[in-house]
XYZ file of N, CA, C and O in Angstrom:
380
model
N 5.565 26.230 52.539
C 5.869 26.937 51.342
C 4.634 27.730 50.921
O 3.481 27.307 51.013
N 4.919 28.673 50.549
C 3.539 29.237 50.282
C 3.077 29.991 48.338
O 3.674 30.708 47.535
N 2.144 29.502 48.357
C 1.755 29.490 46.825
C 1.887 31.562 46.592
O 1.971 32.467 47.422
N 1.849 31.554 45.221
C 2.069 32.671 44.972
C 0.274 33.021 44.147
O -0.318 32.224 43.418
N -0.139 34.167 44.491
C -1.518 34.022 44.550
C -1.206 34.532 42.821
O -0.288 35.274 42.475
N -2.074 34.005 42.058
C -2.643 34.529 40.427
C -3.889 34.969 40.764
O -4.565 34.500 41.680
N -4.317 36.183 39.778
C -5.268 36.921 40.146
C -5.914 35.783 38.492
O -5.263 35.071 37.727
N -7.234 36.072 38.534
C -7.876 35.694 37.449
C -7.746 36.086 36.122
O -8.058 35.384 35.160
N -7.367 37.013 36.081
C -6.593 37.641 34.594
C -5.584 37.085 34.290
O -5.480 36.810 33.095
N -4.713 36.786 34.995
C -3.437 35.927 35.022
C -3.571 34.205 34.888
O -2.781 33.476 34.288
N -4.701 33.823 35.563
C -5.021 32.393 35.353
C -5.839 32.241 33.783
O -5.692 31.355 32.941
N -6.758 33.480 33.752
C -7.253 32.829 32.339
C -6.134 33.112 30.999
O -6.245 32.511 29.930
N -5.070 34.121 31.277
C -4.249 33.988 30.334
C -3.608 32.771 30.058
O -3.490 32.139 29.009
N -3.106 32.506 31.522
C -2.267 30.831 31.495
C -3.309 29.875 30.811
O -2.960 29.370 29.744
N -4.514 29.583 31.296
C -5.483 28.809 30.639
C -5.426 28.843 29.046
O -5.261 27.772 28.462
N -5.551 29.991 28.339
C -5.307 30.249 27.506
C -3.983 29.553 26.761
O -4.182 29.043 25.659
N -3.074 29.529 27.145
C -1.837 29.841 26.404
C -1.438 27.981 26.482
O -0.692 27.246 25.835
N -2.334 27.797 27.568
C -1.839 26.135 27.441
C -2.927 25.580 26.545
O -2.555 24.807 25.664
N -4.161 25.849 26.637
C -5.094 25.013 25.477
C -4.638 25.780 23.990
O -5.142 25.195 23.032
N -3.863 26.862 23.643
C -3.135 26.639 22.705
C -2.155 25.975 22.286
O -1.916 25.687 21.113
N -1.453 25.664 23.371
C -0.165 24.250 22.988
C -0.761 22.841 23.173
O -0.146 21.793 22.980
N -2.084 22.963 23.588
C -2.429 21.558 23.597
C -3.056 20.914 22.188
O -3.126 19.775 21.725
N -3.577 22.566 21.641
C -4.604 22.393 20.334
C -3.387 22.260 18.684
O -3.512 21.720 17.585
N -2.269 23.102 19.373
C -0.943 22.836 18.359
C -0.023 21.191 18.847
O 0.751 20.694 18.029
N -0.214 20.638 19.985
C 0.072 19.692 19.942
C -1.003 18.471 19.311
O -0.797 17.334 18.885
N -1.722 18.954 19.406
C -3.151 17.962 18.952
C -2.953 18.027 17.297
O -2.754 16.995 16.657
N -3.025 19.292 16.690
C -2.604 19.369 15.291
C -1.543 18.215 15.044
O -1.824 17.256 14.326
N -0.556 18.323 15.545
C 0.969 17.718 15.447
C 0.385 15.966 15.698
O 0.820 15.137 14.898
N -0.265 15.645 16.444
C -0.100 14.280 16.504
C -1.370 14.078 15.150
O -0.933 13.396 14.223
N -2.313 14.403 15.025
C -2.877 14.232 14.231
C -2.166 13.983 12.653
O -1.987 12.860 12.181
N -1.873 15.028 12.087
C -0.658 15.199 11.482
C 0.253 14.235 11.142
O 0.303 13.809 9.988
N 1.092 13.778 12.143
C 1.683 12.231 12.720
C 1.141 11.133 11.975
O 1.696 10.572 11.031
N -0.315 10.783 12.608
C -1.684 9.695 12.098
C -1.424 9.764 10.765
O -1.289 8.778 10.041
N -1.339 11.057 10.369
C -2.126 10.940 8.877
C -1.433 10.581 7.601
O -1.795 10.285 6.463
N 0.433 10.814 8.636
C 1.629 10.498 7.534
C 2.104 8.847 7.911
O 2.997 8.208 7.354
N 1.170 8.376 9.080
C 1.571 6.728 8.979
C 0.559 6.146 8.648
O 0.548 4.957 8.329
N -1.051 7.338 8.688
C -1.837 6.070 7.915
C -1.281 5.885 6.201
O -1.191 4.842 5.553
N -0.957 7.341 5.767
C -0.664 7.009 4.177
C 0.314 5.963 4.484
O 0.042 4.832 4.082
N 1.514 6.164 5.193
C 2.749 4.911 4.824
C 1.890 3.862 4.747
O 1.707 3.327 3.653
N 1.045 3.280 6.221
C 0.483 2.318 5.931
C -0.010 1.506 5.116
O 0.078 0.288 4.958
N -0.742 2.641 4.425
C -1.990 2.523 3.652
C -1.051 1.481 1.633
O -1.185 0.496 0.907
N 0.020 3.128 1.866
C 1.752 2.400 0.791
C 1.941 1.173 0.945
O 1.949 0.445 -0.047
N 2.153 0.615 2.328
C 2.940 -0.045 2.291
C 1.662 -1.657 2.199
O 1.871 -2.699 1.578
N 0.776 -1.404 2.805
C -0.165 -2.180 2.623
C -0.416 -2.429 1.149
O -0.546 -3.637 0.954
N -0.542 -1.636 -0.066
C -0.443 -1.605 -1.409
C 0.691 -2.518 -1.650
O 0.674 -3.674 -2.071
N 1.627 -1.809 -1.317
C 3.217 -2.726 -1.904
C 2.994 -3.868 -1.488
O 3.580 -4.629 -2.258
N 2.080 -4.882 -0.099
C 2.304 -5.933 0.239
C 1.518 -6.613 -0.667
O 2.091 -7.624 -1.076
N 0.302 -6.420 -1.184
C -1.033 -6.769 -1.957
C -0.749 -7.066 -2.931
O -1.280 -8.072 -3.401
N 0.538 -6.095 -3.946
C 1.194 -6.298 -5.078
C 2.659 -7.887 -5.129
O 2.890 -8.766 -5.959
N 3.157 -7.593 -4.054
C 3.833 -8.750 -3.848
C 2.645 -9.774 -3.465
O 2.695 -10.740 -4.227
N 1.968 -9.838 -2.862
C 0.999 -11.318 -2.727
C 0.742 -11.699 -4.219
O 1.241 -12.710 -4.713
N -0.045 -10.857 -4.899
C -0.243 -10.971 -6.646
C 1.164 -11.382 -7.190
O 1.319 -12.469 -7.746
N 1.803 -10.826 -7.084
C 3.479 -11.202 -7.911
C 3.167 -12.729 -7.563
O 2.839 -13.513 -8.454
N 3.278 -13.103 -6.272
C 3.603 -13.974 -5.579
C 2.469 -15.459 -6.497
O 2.680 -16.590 -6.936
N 1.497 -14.681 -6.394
C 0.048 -15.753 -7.070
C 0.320 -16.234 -8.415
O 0.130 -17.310 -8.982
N 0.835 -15.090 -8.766
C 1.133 -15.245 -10.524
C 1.980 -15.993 -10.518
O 1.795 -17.009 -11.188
N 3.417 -15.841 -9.698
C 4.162 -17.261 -9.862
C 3.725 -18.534 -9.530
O 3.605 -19.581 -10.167
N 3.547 -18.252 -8.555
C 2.781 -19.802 -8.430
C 1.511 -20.147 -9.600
O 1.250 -21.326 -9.840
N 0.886 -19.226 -10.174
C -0.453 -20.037 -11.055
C 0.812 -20.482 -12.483
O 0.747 -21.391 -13.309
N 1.879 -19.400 -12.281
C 2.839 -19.937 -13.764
C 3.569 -21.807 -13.286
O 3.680 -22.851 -13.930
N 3.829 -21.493 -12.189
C 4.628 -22.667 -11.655
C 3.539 -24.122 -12.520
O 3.730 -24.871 -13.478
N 2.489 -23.930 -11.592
C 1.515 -24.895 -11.637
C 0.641 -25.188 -13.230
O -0.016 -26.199 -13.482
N 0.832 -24.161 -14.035
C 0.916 -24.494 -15.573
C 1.948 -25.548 -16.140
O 1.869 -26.422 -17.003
N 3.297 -24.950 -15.009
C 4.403 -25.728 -16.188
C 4.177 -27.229 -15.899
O 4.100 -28.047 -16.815
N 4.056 -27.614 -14.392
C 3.957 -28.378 -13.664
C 2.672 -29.461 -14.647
O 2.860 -30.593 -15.091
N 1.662 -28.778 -14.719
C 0.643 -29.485 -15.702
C 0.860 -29.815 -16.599
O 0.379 -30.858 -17.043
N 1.898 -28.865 -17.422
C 2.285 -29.432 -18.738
C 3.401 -30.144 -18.999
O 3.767 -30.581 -20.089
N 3.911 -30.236 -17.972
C 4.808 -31.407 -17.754
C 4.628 -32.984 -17.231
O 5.378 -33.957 -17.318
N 3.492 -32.830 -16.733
C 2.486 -33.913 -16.175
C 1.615 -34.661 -17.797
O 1.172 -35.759 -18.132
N 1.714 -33.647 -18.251
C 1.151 -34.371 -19.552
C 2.122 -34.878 -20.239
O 2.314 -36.094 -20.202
N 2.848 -34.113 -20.930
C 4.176 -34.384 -21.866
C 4.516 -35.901 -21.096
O 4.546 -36.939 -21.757
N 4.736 -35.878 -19.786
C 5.294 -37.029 -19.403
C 4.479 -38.164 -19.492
O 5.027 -39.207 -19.848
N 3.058 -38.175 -19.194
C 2.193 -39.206 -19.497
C 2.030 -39.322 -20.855
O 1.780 -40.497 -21.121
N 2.060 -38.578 -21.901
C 2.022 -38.884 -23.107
C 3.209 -39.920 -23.322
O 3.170 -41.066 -23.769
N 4.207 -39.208 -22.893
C 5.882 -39.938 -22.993
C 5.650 -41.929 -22.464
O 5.838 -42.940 -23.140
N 5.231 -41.783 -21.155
C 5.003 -43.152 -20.615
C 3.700 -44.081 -21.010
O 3.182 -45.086 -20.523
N 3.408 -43.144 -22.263
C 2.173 -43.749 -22.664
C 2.844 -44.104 -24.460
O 2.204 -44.837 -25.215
N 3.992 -43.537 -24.831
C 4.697 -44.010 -25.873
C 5.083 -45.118 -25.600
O 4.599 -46.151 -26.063
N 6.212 -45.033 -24.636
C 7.079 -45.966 -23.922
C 6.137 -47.398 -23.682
O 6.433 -48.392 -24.345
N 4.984 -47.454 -22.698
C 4.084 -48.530 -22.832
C 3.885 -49.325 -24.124
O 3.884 -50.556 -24.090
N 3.669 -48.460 -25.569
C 3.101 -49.209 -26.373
C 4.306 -49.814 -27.473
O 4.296 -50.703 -28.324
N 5.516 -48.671 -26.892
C 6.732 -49.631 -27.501
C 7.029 -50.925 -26.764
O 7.324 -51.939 -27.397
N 6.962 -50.910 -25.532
C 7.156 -52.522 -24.961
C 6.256 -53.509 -25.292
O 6.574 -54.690 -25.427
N 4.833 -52.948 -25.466
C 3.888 -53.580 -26.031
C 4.147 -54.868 -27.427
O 3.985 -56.079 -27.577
N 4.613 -53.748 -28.190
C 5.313 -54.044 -29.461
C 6.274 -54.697 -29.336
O 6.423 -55.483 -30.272
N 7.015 -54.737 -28.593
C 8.183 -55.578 -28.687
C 7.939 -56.899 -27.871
O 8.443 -57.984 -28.160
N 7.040 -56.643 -26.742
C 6.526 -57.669 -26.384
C 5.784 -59.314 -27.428
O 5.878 -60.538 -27.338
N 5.039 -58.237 -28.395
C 4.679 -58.618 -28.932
C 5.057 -59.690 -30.924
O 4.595 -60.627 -31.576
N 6.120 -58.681 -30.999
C 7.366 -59.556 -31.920
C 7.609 -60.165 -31.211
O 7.164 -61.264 -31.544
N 8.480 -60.291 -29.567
C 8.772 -61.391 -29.329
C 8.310 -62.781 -29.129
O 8.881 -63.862 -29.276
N 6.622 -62.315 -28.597
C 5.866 -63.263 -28.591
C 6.104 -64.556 -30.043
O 6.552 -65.702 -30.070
N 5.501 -63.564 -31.157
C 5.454 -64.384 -32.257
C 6.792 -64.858 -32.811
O 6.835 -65.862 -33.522
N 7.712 -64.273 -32.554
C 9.370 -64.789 -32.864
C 9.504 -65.776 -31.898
O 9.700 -66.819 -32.523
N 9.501 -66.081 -30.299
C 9.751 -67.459 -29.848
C 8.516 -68.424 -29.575
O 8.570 -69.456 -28.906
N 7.360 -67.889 -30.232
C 6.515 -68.697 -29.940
C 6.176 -69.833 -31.662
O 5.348 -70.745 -31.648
């Protein structure tokens, strides 16, 4: 098969015309980068904000949790000193 000869005027045009589609493809992926680093960058935000959402419930959880830990020891610390008491009438009533 035999090649078809390009004279040098003809090769540096071709040269030409492809490092322009390489430099408009280069634009284009760049371009690309720069609209998934922002998503990224979004979506990385949106995850940071749900972790915080996420913290805040849990630091609310673990308030109620505390203050229910008290209320209830206060409660079983009523309860103790009523048996106490009654322990203690009974003592002196059958003793």
């Amino acid at each position: 098969m035999a090649e078809d000869f390009v004279n040098k005027d003809q090769h540096r045009t071709d040269m030409a015309g492809l490092r322009l589609e390489f430099k408009e493809e280069i634009h284009g992926v760049r371009q690309d980068v720069l609209a998934l680093t922002k998503s990224v960058e979004a979506l990385a935000q949106r995850l940071d904000q749900g972790f915080a959402s996420v913290d805040r419930r849990f630091t609310e959880i673990d308030q109620r949790f505390d203050r229910i830990e008290q209320e209830n020891h206060q409660r079983f610390t009523e309860i103790d000193q009523r048996f106490d008491r009654i322990e203690q009438e009974n003592h002196r009533r059958f003793t």
